[in-house]
Coordinates of C-alpha atoms in Angstrom, one line a residue:
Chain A
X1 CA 0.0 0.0 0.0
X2 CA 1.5 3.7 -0.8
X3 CA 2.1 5.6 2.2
X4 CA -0.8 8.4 2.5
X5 CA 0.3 11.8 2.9
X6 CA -1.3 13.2 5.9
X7 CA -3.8 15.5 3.8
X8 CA -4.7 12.3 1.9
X9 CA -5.2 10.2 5.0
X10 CA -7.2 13.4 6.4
X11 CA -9.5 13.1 3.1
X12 CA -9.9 9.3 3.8
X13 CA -11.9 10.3 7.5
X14 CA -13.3 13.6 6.0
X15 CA -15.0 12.6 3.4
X16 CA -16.8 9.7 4.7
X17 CA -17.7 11.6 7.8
X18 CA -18.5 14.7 6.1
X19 CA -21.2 13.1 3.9
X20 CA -22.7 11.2 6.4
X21 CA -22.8 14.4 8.9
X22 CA -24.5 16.3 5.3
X23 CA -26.9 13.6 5.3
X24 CA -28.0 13.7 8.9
X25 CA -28.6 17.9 8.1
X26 CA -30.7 17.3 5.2
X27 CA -33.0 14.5 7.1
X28 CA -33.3 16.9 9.7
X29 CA -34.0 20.1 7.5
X30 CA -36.8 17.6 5.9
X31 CA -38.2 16.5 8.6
X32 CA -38.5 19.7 10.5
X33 CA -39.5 21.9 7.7
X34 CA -42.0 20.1 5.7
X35 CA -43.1 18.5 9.4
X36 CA -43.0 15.2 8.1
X37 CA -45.0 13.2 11.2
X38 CA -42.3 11.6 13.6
X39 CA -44.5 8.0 13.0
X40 CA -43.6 8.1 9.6
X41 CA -40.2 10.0 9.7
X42 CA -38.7 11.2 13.1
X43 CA -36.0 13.5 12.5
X44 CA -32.0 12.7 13.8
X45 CA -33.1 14.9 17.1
X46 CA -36.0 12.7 18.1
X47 CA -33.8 9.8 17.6
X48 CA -30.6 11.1 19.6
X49 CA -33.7 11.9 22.2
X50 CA -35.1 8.5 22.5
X51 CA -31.7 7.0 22.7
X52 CA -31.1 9.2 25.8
X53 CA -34.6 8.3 27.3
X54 CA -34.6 4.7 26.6
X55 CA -30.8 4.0 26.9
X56 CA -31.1 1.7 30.1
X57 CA -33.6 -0.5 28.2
X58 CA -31.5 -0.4 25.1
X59 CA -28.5 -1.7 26.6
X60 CA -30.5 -4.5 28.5
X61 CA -32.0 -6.0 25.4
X62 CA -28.2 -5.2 23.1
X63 CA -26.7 -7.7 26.0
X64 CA -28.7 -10.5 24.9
X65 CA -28.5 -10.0 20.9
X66 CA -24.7 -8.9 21.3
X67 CA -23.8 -11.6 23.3
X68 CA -25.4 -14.0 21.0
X69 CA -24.4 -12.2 17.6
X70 CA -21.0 -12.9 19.2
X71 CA -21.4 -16.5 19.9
X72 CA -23.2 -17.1 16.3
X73 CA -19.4 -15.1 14.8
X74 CA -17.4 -17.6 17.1
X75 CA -19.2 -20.4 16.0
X76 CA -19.4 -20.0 12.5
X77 CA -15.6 -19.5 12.5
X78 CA -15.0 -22.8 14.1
X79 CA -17.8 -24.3 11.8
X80 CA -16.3 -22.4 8.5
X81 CA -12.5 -23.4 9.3
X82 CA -13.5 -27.4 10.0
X83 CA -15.7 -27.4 6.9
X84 CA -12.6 -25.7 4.7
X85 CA -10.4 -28.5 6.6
X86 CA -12.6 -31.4 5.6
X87 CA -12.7 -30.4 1.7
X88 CA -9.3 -29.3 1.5
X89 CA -8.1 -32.4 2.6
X90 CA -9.7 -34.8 0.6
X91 CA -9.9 -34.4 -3.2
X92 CA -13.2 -36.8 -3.7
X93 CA -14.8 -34.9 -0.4
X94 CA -14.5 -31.8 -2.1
X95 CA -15.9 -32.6 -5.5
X96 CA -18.6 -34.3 -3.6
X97 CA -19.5 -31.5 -1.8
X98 CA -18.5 -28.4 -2.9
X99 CA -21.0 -27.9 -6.0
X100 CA -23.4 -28.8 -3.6
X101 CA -22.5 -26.8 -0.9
X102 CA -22.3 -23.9 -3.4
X103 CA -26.0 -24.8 -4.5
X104 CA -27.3 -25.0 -1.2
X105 CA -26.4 -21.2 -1.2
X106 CA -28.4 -20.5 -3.5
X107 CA -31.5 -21.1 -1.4
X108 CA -33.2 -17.3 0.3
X109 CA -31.9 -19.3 4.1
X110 CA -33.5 -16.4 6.1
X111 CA -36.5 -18.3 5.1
X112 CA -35.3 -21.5 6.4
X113 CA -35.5 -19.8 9.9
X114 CA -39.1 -21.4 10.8
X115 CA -37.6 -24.9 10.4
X116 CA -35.2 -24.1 13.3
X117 CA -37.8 -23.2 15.4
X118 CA -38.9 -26.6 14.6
X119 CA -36.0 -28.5 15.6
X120 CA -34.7 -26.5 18.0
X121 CA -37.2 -24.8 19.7
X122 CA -38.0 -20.7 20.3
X123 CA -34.8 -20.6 22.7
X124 CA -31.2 -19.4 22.1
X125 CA -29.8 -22.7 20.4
X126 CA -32.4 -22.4 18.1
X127 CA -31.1 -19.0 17.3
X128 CA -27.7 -19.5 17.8
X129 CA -27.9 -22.5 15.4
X130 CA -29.8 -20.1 12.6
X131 CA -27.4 -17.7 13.0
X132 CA -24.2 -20.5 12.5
X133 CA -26.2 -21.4 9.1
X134 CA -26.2 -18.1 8.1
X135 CA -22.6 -17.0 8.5
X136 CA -20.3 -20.2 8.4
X137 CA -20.5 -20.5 4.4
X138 CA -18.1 -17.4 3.8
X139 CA -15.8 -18.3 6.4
X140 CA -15.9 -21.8 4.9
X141 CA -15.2 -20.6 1.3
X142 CA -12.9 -17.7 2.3
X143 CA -10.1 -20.2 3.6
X144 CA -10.8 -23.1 1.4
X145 CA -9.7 -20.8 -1.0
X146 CA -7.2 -19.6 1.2
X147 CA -6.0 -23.1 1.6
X148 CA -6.0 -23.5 -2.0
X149 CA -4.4 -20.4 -3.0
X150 CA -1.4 -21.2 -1.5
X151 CA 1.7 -20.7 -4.0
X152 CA 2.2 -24.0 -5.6
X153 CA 6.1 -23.6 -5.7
X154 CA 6.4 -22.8 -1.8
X155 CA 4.9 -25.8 -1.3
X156 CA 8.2 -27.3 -3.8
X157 CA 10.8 -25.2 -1.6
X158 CA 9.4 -27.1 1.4
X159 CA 9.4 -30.3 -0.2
X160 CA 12.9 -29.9 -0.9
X161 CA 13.8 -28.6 2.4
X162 CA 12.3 -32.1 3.4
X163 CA 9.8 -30.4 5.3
X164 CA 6.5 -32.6 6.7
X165 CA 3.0 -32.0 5.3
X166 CA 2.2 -30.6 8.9
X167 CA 5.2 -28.5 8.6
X168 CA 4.0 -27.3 5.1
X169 CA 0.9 -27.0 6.7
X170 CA 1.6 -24.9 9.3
X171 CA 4.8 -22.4 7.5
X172 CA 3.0 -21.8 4.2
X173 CA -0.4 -23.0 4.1
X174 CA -1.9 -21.6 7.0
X175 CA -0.4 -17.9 6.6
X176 CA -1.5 -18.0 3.2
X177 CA -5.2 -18.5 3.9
X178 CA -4.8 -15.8 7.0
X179 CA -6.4 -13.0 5.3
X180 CA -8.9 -15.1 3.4
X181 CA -10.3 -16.6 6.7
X182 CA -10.3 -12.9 8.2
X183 CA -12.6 -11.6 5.3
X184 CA -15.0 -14.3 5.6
X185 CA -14.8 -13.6 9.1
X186 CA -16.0 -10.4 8.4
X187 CA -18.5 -10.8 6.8
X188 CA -19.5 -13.9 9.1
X189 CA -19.8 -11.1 11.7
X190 CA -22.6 -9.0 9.3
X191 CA -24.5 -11.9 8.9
X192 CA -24.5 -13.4 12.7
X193 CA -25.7 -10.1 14.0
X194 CA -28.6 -10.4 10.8
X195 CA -29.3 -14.2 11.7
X196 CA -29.5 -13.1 15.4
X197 CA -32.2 -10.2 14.8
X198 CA -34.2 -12.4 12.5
X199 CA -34.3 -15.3 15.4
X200 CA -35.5 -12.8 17.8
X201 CA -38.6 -11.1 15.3
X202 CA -39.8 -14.8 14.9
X203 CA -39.3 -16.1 18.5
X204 CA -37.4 -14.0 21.3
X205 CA -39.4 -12.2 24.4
X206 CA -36.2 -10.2 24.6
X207 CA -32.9 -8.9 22.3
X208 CA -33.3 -5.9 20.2
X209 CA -35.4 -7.7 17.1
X210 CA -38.1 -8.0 19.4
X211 CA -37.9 -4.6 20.8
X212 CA -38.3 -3.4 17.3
X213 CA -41.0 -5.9 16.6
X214 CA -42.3 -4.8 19.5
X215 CA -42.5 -1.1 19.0
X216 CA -43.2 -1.4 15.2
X217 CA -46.3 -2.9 16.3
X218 CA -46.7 0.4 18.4
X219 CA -45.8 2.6 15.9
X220 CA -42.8 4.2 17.6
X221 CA -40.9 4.6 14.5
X222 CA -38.3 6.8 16.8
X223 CA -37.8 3.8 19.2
X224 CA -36.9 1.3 15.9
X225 CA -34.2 3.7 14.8
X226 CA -32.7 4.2 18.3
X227 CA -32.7 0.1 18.3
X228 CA -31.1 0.2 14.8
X229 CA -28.3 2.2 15.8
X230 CA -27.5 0.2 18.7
X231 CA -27.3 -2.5 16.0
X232 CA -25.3 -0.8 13.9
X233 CA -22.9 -0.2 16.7
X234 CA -23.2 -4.2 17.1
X235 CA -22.4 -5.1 14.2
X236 CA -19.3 -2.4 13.9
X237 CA -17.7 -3.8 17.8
X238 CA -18.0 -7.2 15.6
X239 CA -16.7 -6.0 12.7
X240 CA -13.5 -4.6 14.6
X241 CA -12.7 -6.7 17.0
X242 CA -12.3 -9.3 14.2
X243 CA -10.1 -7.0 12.7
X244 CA -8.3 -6.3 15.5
X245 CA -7.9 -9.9 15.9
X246 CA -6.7 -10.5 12.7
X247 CA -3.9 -8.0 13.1
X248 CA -2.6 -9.8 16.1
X249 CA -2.9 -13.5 15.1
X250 CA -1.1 -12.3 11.4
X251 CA 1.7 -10.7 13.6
X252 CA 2.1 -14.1 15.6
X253 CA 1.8 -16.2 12.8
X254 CA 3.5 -14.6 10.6
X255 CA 6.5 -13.9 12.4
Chain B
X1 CA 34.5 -16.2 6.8
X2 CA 31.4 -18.1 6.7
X3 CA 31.9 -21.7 8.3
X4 CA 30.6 -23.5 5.4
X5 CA 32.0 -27.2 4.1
X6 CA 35.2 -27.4 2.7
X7 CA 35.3 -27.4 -0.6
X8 CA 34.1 -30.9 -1.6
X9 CA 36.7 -33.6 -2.7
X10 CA 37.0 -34.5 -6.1
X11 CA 35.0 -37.5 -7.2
X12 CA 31.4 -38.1 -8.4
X13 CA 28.7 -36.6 -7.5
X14 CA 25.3 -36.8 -9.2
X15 CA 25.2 -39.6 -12.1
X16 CA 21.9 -40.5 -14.3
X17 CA 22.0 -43.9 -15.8
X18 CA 19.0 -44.1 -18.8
X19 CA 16.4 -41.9 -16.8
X20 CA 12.9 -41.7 -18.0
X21 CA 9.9 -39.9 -16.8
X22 CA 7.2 -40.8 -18.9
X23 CA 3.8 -38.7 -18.0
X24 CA 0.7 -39.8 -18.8
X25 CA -1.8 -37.2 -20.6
X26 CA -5.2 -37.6 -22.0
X27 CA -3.0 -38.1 -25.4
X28 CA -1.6 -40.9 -24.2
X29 CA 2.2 -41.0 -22.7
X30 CA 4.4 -38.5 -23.0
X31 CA 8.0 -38.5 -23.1
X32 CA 9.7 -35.5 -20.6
X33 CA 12.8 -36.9 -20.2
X34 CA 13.5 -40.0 -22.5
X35 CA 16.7 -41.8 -21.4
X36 CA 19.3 -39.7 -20.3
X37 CA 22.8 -40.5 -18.7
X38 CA 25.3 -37.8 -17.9
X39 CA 27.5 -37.1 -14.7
X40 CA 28.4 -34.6 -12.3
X41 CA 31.6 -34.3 -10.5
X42 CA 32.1 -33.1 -7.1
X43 CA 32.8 -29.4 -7.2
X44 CA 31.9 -29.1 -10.9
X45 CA 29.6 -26.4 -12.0
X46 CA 27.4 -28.2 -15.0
X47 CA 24.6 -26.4 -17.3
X48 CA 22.0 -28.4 -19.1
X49 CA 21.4 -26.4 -22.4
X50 CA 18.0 -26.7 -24.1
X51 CA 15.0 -25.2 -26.2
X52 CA 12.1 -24.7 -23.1
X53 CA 9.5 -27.7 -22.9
X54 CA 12.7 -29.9 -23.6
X55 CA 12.2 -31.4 -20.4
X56 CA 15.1 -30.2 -18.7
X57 CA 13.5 -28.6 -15.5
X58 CA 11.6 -32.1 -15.2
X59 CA 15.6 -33.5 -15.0
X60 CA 16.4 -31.4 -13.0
X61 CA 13.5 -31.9 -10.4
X62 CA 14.1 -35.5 -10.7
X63 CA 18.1 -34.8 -9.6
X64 CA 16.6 -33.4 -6.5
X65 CA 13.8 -35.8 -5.7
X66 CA 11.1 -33.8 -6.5
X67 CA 9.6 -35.6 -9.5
X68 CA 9.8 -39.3 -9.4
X69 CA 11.7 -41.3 -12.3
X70 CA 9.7 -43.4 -14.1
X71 CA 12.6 -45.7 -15.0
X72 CA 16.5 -46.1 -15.3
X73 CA 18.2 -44.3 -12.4
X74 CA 19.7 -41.0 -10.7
X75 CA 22.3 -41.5 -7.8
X76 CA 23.6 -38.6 -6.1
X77 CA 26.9 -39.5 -3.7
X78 CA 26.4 -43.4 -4.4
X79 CA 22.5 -43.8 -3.2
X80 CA 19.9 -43.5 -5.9
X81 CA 17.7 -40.4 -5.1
X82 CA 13.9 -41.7 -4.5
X83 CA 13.0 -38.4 -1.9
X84 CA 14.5 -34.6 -1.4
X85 CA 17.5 -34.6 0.8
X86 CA 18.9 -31.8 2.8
X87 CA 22.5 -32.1 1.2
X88 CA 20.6 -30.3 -2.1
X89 CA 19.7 -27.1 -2.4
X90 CA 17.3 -25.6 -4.9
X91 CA 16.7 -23.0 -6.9
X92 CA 13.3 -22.4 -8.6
X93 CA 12.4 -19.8 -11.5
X94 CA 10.8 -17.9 -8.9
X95 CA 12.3 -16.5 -5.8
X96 CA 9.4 -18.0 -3.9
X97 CA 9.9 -15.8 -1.0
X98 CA 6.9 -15.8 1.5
X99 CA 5.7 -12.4 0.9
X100 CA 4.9 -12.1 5.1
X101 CA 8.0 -13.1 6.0
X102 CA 11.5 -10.2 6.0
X103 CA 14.0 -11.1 4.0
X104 CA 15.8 -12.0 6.9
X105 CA 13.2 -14.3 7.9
X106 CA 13.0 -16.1 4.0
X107 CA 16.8 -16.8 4.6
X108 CA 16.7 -18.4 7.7
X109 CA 13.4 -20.0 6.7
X110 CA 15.2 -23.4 5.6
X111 CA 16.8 -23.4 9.5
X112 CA 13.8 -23.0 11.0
X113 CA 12.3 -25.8 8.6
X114 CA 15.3 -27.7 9.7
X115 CA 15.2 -27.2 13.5
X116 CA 18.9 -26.1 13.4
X117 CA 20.3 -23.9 15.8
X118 CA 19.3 -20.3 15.2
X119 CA 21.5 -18.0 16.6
X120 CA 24.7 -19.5 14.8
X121 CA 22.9 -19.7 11.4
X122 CA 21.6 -16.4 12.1
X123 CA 25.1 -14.7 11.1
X124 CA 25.5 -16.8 8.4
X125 CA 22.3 -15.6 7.0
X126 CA 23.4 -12.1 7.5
X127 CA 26.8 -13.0 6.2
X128 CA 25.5 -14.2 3.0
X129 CA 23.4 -11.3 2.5
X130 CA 25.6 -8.9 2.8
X131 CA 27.7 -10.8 0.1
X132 CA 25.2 -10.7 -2.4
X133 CA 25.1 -6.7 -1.8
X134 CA 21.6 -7.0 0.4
X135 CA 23.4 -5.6 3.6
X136 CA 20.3 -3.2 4.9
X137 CA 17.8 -4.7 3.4
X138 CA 17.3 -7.4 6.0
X139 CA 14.2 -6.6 7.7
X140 CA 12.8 -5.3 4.1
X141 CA 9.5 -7.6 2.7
X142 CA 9.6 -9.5 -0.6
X143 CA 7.7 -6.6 -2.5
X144 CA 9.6 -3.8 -1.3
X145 CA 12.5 -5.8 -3.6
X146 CA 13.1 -5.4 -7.4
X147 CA 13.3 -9.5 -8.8
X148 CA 17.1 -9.5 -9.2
X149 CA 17.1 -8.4 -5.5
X150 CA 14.3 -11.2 -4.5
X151 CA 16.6 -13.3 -6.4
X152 CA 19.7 -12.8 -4.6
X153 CA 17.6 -13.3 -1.3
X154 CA 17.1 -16.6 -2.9
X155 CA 20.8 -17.9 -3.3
X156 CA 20.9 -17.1 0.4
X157 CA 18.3 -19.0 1.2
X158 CA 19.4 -21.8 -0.8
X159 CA 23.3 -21.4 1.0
X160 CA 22.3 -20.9 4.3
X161 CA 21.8 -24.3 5.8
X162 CA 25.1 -25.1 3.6
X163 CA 23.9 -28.0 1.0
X164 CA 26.6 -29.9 -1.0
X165 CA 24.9 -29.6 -4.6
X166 CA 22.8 -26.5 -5.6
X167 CA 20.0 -27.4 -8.5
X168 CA 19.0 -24.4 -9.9
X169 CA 16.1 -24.1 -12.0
X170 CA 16.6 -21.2 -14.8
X171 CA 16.8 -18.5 -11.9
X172 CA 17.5 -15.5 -13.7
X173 CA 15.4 -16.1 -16.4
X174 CA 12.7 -13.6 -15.4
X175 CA 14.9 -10.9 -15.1
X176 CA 16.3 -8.8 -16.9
X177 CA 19.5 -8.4 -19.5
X178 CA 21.4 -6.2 -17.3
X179 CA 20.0 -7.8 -13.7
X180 CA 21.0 -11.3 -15.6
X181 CA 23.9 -10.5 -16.6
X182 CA 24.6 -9.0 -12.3
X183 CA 23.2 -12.2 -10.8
X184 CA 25.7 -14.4 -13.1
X185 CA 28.6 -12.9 -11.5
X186 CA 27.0 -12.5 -8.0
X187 CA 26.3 -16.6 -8.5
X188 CA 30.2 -17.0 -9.9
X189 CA 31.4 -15.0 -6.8
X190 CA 29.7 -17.3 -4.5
X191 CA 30.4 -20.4 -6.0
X192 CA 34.0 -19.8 -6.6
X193 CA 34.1 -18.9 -3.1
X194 CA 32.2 -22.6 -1.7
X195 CA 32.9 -24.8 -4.9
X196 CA 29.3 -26.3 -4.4
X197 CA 28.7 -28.6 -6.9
X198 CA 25.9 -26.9 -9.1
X199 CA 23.3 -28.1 -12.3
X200 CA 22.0 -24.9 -14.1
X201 CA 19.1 -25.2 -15.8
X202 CA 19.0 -22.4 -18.5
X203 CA 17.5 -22.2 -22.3
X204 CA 20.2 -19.1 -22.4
X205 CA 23.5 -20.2 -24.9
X206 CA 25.5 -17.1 -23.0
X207 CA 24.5 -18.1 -20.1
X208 CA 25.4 -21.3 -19.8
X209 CA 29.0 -21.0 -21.4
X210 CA 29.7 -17.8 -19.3
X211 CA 28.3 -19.8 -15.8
X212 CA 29.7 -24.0 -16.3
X213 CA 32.8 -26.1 -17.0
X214 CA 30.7 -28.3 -19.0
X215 CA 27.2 -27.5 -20.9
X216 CA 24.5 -30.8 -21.5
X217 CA 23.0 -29.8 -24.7
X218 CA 19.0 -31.2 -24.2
X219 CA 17.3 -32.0 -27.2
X220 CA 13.6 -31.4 -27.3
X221 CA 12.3 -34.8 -29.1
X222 CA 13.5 -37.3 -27.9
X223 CA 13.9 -35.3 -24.7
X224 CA 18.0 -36.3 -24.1
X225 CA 21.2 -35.0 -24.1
X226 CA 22.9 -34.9 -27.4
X227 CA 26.3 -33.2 -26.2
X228 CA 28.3 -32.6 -23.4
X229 CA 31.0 -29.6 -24.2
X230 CA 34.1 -28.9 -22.1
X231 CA 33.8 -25.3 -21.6
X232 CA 37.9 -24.5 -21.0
X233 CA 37.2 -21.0 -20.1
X234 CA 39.8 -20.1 -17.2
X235 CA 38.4 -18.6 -13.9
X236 CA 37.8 -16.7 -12.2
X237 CA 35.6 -15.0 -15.1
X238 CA 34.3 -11.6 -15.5
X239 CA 32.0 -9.9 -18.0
X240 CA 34.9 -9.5 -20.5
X241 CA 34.9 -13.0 -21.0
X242 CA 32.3 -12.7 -23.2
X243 CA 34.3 -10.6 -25.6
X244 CA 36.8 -13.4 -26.4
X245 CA 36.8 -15.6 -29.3
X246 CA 36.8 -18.5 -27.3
X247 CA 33.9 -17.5 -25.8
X248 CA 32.1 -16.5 -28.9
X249 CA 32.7 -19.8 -30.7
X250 CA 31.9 -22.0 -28.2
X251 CA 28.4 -19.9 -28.4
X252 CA 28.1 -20.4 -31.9
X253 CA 29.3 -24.0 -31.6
X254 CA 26.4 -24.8 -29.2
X255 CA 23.8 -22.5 -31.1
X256 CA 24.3 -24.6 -33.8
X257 CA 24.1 -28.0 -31.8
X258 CA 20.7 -26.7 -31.1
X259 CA 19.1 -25.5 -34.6
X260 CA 20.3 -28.6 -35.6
X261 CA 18.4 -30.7 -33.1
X262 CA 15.5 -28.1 -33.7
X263 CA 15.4 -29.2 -37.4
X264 CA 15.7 -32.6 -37.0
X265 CA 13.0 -32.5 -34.6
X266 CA 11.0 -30.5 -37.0
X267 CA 11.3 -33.1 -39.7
X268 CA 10.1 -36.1 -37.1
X269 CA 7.2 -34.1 -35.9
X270 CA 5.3 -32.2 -38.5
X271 CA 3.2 -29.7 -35.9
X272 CA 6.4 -29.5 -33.8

């Protein structure tokens, strides 16, 4: 990467936040000064406001669909790494499974969440276990790739350094895939936090997708954007502590 | 002074007796390397010569136990080679540096491969580095090198855990003229200095004659060696070498080994 000179790295953070900061002004001008009704539009302010008000009761139902967004990440990082394992290993595993695997993606799987409740029942398994199914497949693909990817004549220096498949394994094959696990890890983390919400609109008494189900069903449109933030700010703790993770276990790993 | 070997005692060193390796394709078999005997001697720097697909990589692989031989035999110090061993060191086209890893770290990679002891290797690594003109660059990554650079990291990777034979697999031939033409005499420097016994793979005439003591001219079809020229050339040599008659004939000699073959092949094979 070229080194950024410090007005270009200044233009990196000011121009994403400026727009955003622009955007906020003009949803506010328009819904203050055509007094768009607060059920169908409530402006920034009202927002910020209900955040404030309701910020105990926020926090209390973000515990339960952070904590669990968190475990669904976890788990479909575990799941996603033995899945790439199993096909990278075995040449007839993978062209048993990996067209079909593919295929199987191909299926709208939010709408697979009823059968979960099913199986496993309205409770956090059930939506722990939705939320694995949602998010394990690019984490899965990322480092099979990864595995694969891996420079075919590094593979020859080790072989002729006499080195042992768990040695080529773990020097070259591993590092290679690093940053292809990490961005299926990302976007693992997106799609937990999603698989989380949509567990707790069909079944939850508590987490944030009820509280919006809850207070869409009220009509306190301000109350579903103060719980979206919270999300977003979910999703983005997720986002960077994989990243932050990723910088750590490269630097181990990679010597 | 590094505390590599001794310069290795006269004697032979690699010797193929009728190798084959015979792939199988969808076309039926095909021919790589189709009977070929030749012999290295301790110490002695050898070049095999040849048009590229003649199969002369796939030789040299099957030197360093890296392809298997489908018949005949290759024995390197007495025991035929069936696996790689660490008394060979190769190098590939590529540098095949780990792009996470320093330069530092690439060198020493082999050691830590190896399990042998760090810390004394550690200034050999930087010893060889700084020979090859990378002093200061040690804690620089792969991409932050041009490719004769990446290249010289390469030869010190391939030195450091001090193997008897060095394979080398057209190395320079991604480079550049001039970068070529540096890494030949780096190479020279280094070998002159630890008489390793060396096979150079190269499809360059200059090359070859300006590198070895004796060039294996590889013929494409059938994939052998139709010559084996002495190549008296005293050392040590420097670029001005390749201003001499001697030097220029034993190009032309060899150039025209090759268009030869070329023909002849051309006249077997009628899409060749």
């Amino acid at each position: 990467m070229p080194d950024a000179t410090g007005r270009e790295r200044l233009l990196t953070v000011a121009l994403p936040t400026g727009t955003a900061v622009a955007f906020l002004a003009v949803w506010q001008a328009v819904a203050t000064l055509w007094a768009i009704p607060a059920v169908i539009l409530p402006a920034p302010s009202d927002i910020v406001r209900q955040l404030v008000g309701s910020w105990g009761e926020l926090l209390y139902q973000a515990s339960f669909t952070g904590a669990e967004a968190l475990a669904a990440c976890v788990l479909s990082g575990i799941v996603g790494i033995l899945v790439a394992a199993m096909l990278a290993s075995s040449t007839p595993l993978r062209e048993m499974l990996y067209p079909n695997l593919v295929a199987f993606q191909l299926i709208p799987k939010i709408a697979l969440a009823p059968l979960f409740v099913i199986w496993l029942g309205i409770d956090a398994p059930s939506r722990l276990a939705f939320s694995t199914f949602i998010s394990f497949f690019p984490v899965a693909i990322g480092t099979l790739t990864g595995l694969q990817s891996t420079n075919p004549n590094a593979i020859r220096l080790c072989q002729s350094l006499t080195a042992s498949p768990s040695q080529i394994f773990r020097h070259v094959q591993v590092p290679y895939a690093l940053p292809f696990f990490f961005s299926g890890m990302k976007v693992a983390a997106t799609l937990s936090v999603i698989g989380i919400v949509v567990g707790e609109f069909i079944s939850s008494k508590h987490g944030l997708g009820s509280y919006i189900l809850l207070a869409g069903s009220r009509a306190e449109t301000a109350r579903i954007f103060a719980a979206l933030v919270v999300l977003c700010v979910i999703g983005l703790a997720l986002y960077g502590a994989i990243a932050w993770l990723e910088l750590r276990v490269r630097r181990a790993w990679r010597g | 002074m590094l505390s590599l070997s001794e310069p290795a005692l006269p004697g032979e060193c690699i010797r193929a007796e009728k190798a084959w390796k015979i792939y199988d394709t969808a076309k039926g078999p095909v021919e790589a390397v189709a009977g070929v005997s030749f012999s290295v001697r301790r110490g002695e720097f050898v070049a095999i010569l040849g048009p590229s697909g003649c199969g002369k990589s796939t030789l040299l692989m099957m030197c360093g136990g890296l392809e298997a031989i489908t018949a005949g035999r290759i024995s390197v110090d007495g025991a035929p080679i069936a696996c790689p061993r660490t008394s060979i060191g190769v190098m590939f086209q590529e540098s095949t540096l780990l792009p996470w890893k320093s330069v530092l770290d690439n060198v020493m990679f082999p050691i830590e491969l190896l399990h042998r002891p760090r810390r004394e290797h550690m200034a050999r690594a930087r010893e060889l580095l700084s020979l090859v003109g990378l002093s200061g660059f040690e804690s620089h990554k792969p991409h932050q090198l041009s490719g004769g650079m990446r290249q010289r990291a390469a030869i010190c990777r391939a030195l450091v855990y001090d193997p008897d034979i060095l394979l080398m697999d057209e190395p320079f031939s991604a480079l550049d003229a001039i970068t070529r033409d540096e890494m030949n005499d780096a190479l020279l420097d280094i070998w002159t200095r630890y008489t390793k016994t060396a096979l150079f793979v190269t499809h360059s005439i200059r090359e070859a004659v300006y590198l070895a003591d004796r060039v294996l001219v590889m013929n494409r079809r059938p994939a052998t060696i139709v010559a084996d020229i002495a190549i008296p050339i005293p050392r040590p040599r420097d670029p001005s070498v390749g201003e001499t008659k001697l030097f220029n004939e034993l190009c032309s000699t060899l150039r025209g080994m090759i268009e030869h073959s070329h023909r002849a092949a051309r006249d077997v094979t009628p899409y060749a």
